[in-house]
Short mmCIF file of C-alpha atoms in Angstrom, two decimals:
data_model
loop_
_atom_site.label_atom_id
_atom_site.label_comp_id
_atom_site.label_asym_id
_atom_site.label_seq_id
_atom_site.Cartn_x
_atom_site.Cartn_y
_atom_site.Cartn_z
CA MET A 1 75.15 -6.74 -46.22
CA THR A 2 77.53 -7.66 -49.00
CA ASP A 3 81.13 -8.68 -49.20
CA LEU A 4 83.00 -7.07 -52.10
CA ASP A 5 85.89 -9.20 -53.38
CA ARG A 6 84.83 -12.34 -55.23
CA THR A 7 81.23 -11.45 -54.31
CA PHE A 8 80.10 -8.06 -55.63
CA TRP A 9 83.03 -7.93 -58.05
CA GLY A 10 85.67 -10.35 -59.27
CA LEU A 11 89.46 -10.17 -59.16
CA ASP A 12 89.39 -7.16 -61.53
CA CYS A 13 87.43 -5.18 -58.89
CA VAL A 14 84.93 -4.04 -61.54
CA ALA A 15 81.30 -4.74 -60.69
CA PRO A 16 79.28 -6.29 -63.55
CA ALA A 17 76.58 -4.01 -64.94
CA ALA A 18 73.95 -6.54 -63.79
CA HIS A 19 75.18 -6.15 -60.21
CA LEU A 20 74.91 -2.37 -60.34
CA GLU A 21 71.38 -2.71 -61.71
CA ALA A 22 70.45 -5.12 -58.91
CA LEU A 23 71.90 -2.70 -56.35
CA ALA A 24 69.77 0.12 -57.75
CA GLU A 25 66.71 -2.17 -57.66
CA LEU A 26 67.28 -2.98 -53.98
CA GLU A 27 67.74 0.67 -53.04
CA ALA A 28 64.63 1.66 -54.99
CA ALA A 29 62.68 -0.93 -53.01
CA GLY A 30 63.81 0.71 -49.76
CA HIS A 31 66.62 -1.65 -48.78
CA VAL A 32 69.78 -0.26 -47.18
CA VAL A 33 72.84 -1.89 -48.75
CA LEU A 34 75.99 -2.00 -46.64
CA ALA A 35 79.37 -3.28 -47.81
CA ALA A 36 81.28 -5.42 -45.29
CA THR A 37 84.86 -6.07 -46.37
CA GLY A 38 88.39 -6.75 -45.24
CA ARG A 39 89.69 -3.84 -47.31
CA ARG A 40 90.97 -0.53 -45.91
CA LEU A 41 88.99 2.72 -46.22
CA ARG A 42 91.49 4.34 -48.60
CA ASN A 43 91.40 1.32 -50.86
CA ILE A 44 87.61 1.10 -50.73
CA SER A 45 87.37 4.77 -51.66
CA ARG A 46 89.35 4.24 -54.86
CA LEU A 47 87.35 1.17 -55.86
CA PHE A 48 84.00 2.82 -55.08
CA GLU A 49 85.01 5.74 -57.28
CA LEU A 50 85.99 3.29 -60.05
CA ASN A 51 82.56 1.65 -59.84
CA GLY A 52 80.50 4.80 -59.23
CA LEU A 53 79.44 3.70 -55.73
CA GLU A 54 78.71 5.68 -52.55
CA LEU A 55 77.73 2.96 -50.10
CA PRO A 56 78.24 2.80 -46.35
CA ALA A 57 80.97 0.28 -45.60
CA VAL A 58 82.29 -1.75 -42.70
CA ALA A 59 86.02 -2.09 -43.37
CA LEU A 60 88.89 -4.21 -42.01
CA ASP A 61 86.53 -7.04 -41.09
CA GLY A 62 84.55 -4.85 -38.70
CA SER A 63 87.19 -2.59 -37.12
CA ILE A 64 86.04 0.65 -38.76
CA GLY A 65 83.03 1.97 -40.66
CA MET A 66 82.31 4.90 -42.97
CA ASP A 67 79.36 6.13 -45.00
CA PHE A 68 80.99 7.05 -48.31
CA ALA A 69 78.00 9.16 -49.35
CA THR A 70 78.62 11.59 -46.46
CA ASN A 71 82.20 10.70 -45.39
CA GLU A 72 80.92 10.15 -41.83
CA ARG A 73 82.67 7.56 -39.69
CA PHE A 74 80.23 5.59 -37.56
CA HIS A 75 82.52 3.03 -35.92
CA CYS A 76 86.16 2.49 -34.94
CA ILE A 77 87.78 -0.04 -32.60
CA ALA A 78 91.58 -0.20 -32.25
CA PHE A 79 93.86 -2.57 -30.36
CA ASP A 80 94.70 -1.85 -26.75
CA SER A 81 98.33 -0.69 -26.82
CA ALA A 82 99.64 -3.23 -24.30
CA ALA A 83 97.84 -6.10 -26.00
CA LEU A 84 99.16 -4.98 -29.38
CA TRP A 85 102.78 -5.16 -28.28
CA GLU A 86 102.27 -8.55 -26.64
CA LEU A 87 100.69 -9.71 -29.89
CA LEU A 88 103.59 -8.36 -31.98
CA ASP A 89 106.04 -10.13 -29.68
CA ILE A 90 104.19 -13.43 -30.09
CA LEU A 91 104.11 -13.14 -33.87
CA GLY A 92 107.74 -12.00 -33.91
CA ALA A 93 108.76 -15.14 -32.02
CA HIS A 94 107.47 -17.08 -35.04
CA GLY A 95 109.38 -14.82 -37.44
CA ILE A 96 106.18 -13.03 -38.44
CA ARG A 97 106.37 -9.24 -38.88
CA PRO A 98 102.92 -8.08 -40.06
CA CYS A 99 101.77 -4.93 -41.82
CA LEU A 100 99.83 -2.59 -39.52
CA TYR A 101 96.60 -1.07 -40.80
CA ILE A 102 95.83 2.09 -38.84
CA ASP A 103 93.15 4.70 -38.33
CA ASP A 104 94.69 7.65 -40.20
CA ARG A 105 91.58 9.78 -39.47
CA GLY A 106 91.57 10.87 -43.10
CA GLU A 107 94.84 12.74 -42.70
CA PRO A 108 97.52 12.77 -45.43
CA GLY A 109 100.27 10.21 -45.16
CA GLY A 110 98.69 6.77 -45.51
CA ASP A 111 96.88 4.13 -43.48
CA VAL A 112 99.56 1.42 -43.59
CA VAL A 113 102.61 1.25 -41.30
CA MET A 114 105.41 -1.22 -41.92
CA PRO A 115 107.82 -2.84 -39.46
CA GLU A 116 111.40 -3.46 -40.47
CA SER A 117 111.57 -6.30 -43.01
CA PRO A 118 107.83 -7.13 -43.11
CA SER A 119 107.04 -10.79 -43.69
CA SER A 120 104.26 -10.37 -46.25
CA GLU A 121 104.60 -11.58 -49.81
CA PRO A 122 106.57 -9.03 -51.94
CA SER A 123 103.77 -8.35 -54.43
CA HIS A 124 101.42 -7.60 -51.52
CA LEU A 125 103.95 -5.09 -50.18
CA ARG A 126 104.17 -3.45 -53.62
CA PHE A 127 100.38 -3.19 -53.71
CA LEU A 128 100.34 -1.46 -50.32
CA ASP A 129 103.20 0.90 -51.09
CA GLU A 130 101.13 3.89 -52.23
CA ASP A 131 99.34 3.92 -48.85
CA VAL A 132 102.37 3.34 -46.59
CA ASN A 133 103.19 6.18 -44.23
CA HIS A 134 106.98 5.95 -44.37
CA ALA A 135 107.33 8.60 -41.66
CA LEU A 136 105.79 6.33 -39.02
CA SER A 137 106.95 3.18 -37.24
CA PRO A 138 104.83 0.74 -35.17
CA SER A 139 105.79 2.54 -31.96
CA ASP A 140 104.30 5.78 -33.33
CA VAL A 141 100.83 4.35 -33.89
CA ASP A 142 100.25 1.84 -31.11
CA ASP A 143 96.95 3.48 -30.11
CA ASP A 144 95.60 3.52 -33.68
CA VAL A 145 96.18 -0.01 -35.02
CA LEU A 146 92.99 -1.57 -36.40
CA GLU A 147 94.32 -4.78 -37.95
CA LEU A 148 97.49 -6.78 -38.53
CA VAL A 149 97.82 -8.38 -41.96
CA LEU A 150 100.27 -10.40 -43.99
CA THR A 151 100.00 -12.91 -46.77
CA GLY A 152 102.07 -15.59 -48.46
CA LEU A 153 102.62 -17.53 -45.22
CA PRO A 154 103.02 -21.32 -45.12
CA SER A 155 99.71 -22.81 -43.99
CA ASP A 156 101.09 -24.54 -40.89
CA LEU A 157 102.76 -21.34 -39.66
CA ALA A 158 99.63 -19.24 -40.25
CA HIS A 159 97.44 -21.68 -38.30
CA LEU A 160 100.00 -22.04 -35.50
CA ALA A 161 100.16 -18.25 -35.07
CA ALA A 162 96.36 -17.93 -35.20
CA LYS A 163 95.96 -20.62 -32.55
CA GLU A 164 98.37 -18.87 -30.21
CA VAL A 165 96.64 -15.50 -30.68
CA HIS A 166 93.32 -17.10 -29.76
CA SER A 167 94.79 -18.93 -26.77
CA ARG A 168 96.02 -15.62 -25.31
CA SER A 169 92.69 -13.85 -26.07
CA LEU A 170 94.64 -11.04 -27.72
CA GLY A 171 92.58 -10.76 -30.89
CA ILE A 172 90.55 -12.46 -33.59
CA ALA A 173 92.90 -14.27 -35.96
CA ARG A 174 91.65 -15.54 -39.32
CA VAL A 175 93.47 -17.65 -41.89
CA ASP A 176 92.25 -17.38 -45.48
CA GLU A 177 93.78 -19.82 -47.93
CA PRO A 178 94.75 -19.92 -50.63
CA ASP A 179 95.03 -16.17 -51.04
CA PRO A 180 93.58 -15.60 -54.54
CA LEU A 181 95.95 -12.74 -55.35
CA TYR A 182 99.21 -13.58 -53.64
CA GLY A 183 99.19 -17.31 -52.93
CA GLY A 184 99.96 -19.02 -49.67
CA SER A 185 97.95 -18.31 -46.53
CA ARG A 186 96.68 -14.89 -45.47
CA LEU A 187 96.69 -14.12 -41.75
CA THR A 188 94.65 -11.22 -40.36
CA VAL A 189 94.35 -10.30 -36.69
CA SER A 190 91.61 -7.91 -35.48
CA PRO A 191 90.97 -6.54 -31.97
CA PRO A 192 89.10 -8.89 -29.61
CA GLY A 193 85.37 -9.15 -30.32
CA ILE A 194 85.64 -7.63 -33.79
CA SER A 195 83.92 -9.18 -36.79
CA LYS A 196 81.86 -7.96 -39.70
CA VAL A 197 78.81 -8.55 -37.48
CA SER A 198 80.04 -6.08 -34.85
CA GLY A 199 80.51 -3.49 -37.59
CA VAL A 200 77.02 -4.16 -38.94
CA GLU A 201 75.59 -3.77 -35.44
CA ALA A 202 77.39 -0.43 -35.05
CA PHE A 203 75.96 0.76 -38.38
CA CYS A 204 72.40 -0.28 -37.44
CA LYS A 205 72.70 1.48 -34.09
CA TRP A 206 74.03 4.62 -35.82
CA LYS A 207 71.12 4.60 -38.28
CA GLY A 208 68.48 3.55 -35.75
CA LEU A 209 67.73 0.36 -37.70
CA ASP A 210 66.63 -3.04 -36.45
CA ILE A 211 69.48 -5.53 -36.64
CA GLU A 212 67.87 -7.82 -39.16
CA PHE A 213 69.61 -8.35 -42.47
CA ALA A 214 70.40 -10.52 -45.45
CA ALA A 215 74.07 -11.19 -46.13
CA VAL A 216 76.20 -12.50 -48.98
CA GLY A 217 79.86 -13.47 -48.89
CA ASP A 218 82.48 -16.00 -49.82
CA GLY A 219 85.32 -16.14 -47.29
CA VAL A 220 86.33 -17.11 -43.79
CA ASN A 221 85.74 -13.52 -42.63
CA ASP A 222 82.09 -13.79 -43.74
CA LEU A 223 81.13 -16.79 -41.61
CA GLU A 224 79.88 -14.85 -38.56
CA LEU A 225 77.95 -12.50 -40.86
CA LEU A 226 76.20 -15.35 -42.67
CA GLU A 227 75.40 -17.12 -39.41
CA ALA A 228 73.77 -13.97 -37.99
CA ALA A 229 71.79 -13.13 -41.15
CA SER A 230 68.07 -13.74 -41.55
CA ILE A 231 68.79 -14.69 -45.17
CA SER A 232 72.30 -16.00 -45.92
CA MET A 233 73.80 -16.30 -49.39
CA ALA A 234 77.23 -17.66 -50.31
CA ILE A 235 79.17 -17.72 -53.54
CA ALA A 236 79.29 -21.09 -55.27
CA ASN A 237 82.44 -23.15 -54.65
CA SER A 238 83.68 -20.71 -52.01
CA TYR A 239 84.85 -21.42 -48.46
CA ALA A 240 81.63 -19.88 -47.10
CA ALA A 241 79.46 -22.10 -49.31
CA GLN A 242 81.06 -25.16 -47.72
CA ALA A 243 81.39 -23.93 -44.12
CA ALA A 244 78.39 -21.68 -43.47
CA ASN A 245 75.35 -23.79 -44.49
CA PRO A 246 73.80 -20.80 -46.30
CA ASP A 247 70.15 -20.49 -47.29
CA HIS A 248 71.15 -19.86 -50.89
CA ILE A 249 74.20 -20.42 -53.06
CA ILE A 250 74.61 -17.96 -55.93
CA PRO A 251 77.00 -17.93 -58.89
CA PRO A 252 80.30 -15.98 -58.74
CA PRO A 253 80.68 -12.42 -60.12
CA GLU A 254 81.87 -13.76 -63.47
CA GLN A 255 78.36 -15.19 -63.86
CA SER A 256 76.57 -12.13 -62.40
CA GLY A 257 75.38 -14.07 -59.37
CA TRP A 258 74.74 -10.96 -57.26
CA SER A 259 72.03 -9.94 -59.71
CA THR A 260 69.82 -12.73 -58.31
CA ILE A 261 69.69 -11.14 -54.84
CA PRO A 262 66.63 -8.89 -55.32
CA LYS A 263 64.48 -11.98 -55.97
CA LEU A 264 65.96 -13.85 -53.01
CA VAL A 265 65.22 -11.10 -50.49
CA SER A 266 61.85 -9.94 -51.85
#
């Protein structure tokens, strides 16, 4: 189970040749390699095409899963509508108007829905723009929302909002800071009980596999995954390396650290 950003590839989203060779070596040895990422399916699709990949992937930190080799969806958990609107009210009381990532079911239009005057950092909004469904508002998609996201928040506000979400048991809130692309703090909120581990479990059930795996990651959204793994690997100098007590620490993508994995799991 591998994270993608700052793990399998760097900030340029291009996997080093040594990583692709290591991936092929693992697959040739009979290992199933599953990506587990916070990215959306549409975004993953473009980056997989760029890198020549057709992996199964758990997206949005465990909310949805797709096998990109067959385009089969094996998992999807959305917010309960009533809980979603309570959550949006709580965040709104703090002046936070998040972007909504939705299950678009592969239909044209986009998998991002924006509220009026979203709070996320402007460059993040520009990045999302090609996938925004401008014909929809939050009230149109309240049964299909998979994750709430915004970035560029002050740290104290992000942690205050996350604490309140947890106290109301309305979702899983994670604060990732500093955001490597946009600065400030990144706040993501997933449906209750969702994590990369729950997505991995759904994939294993779908494939009829034992839930025993090695995992590699770098961020706050990888902690549950690394804790549940039989072999845990974290990227050097990352949040996960400090917080997860991994079995192994490997170099970052710029130093082709992922290429060491076949030896570590053999």
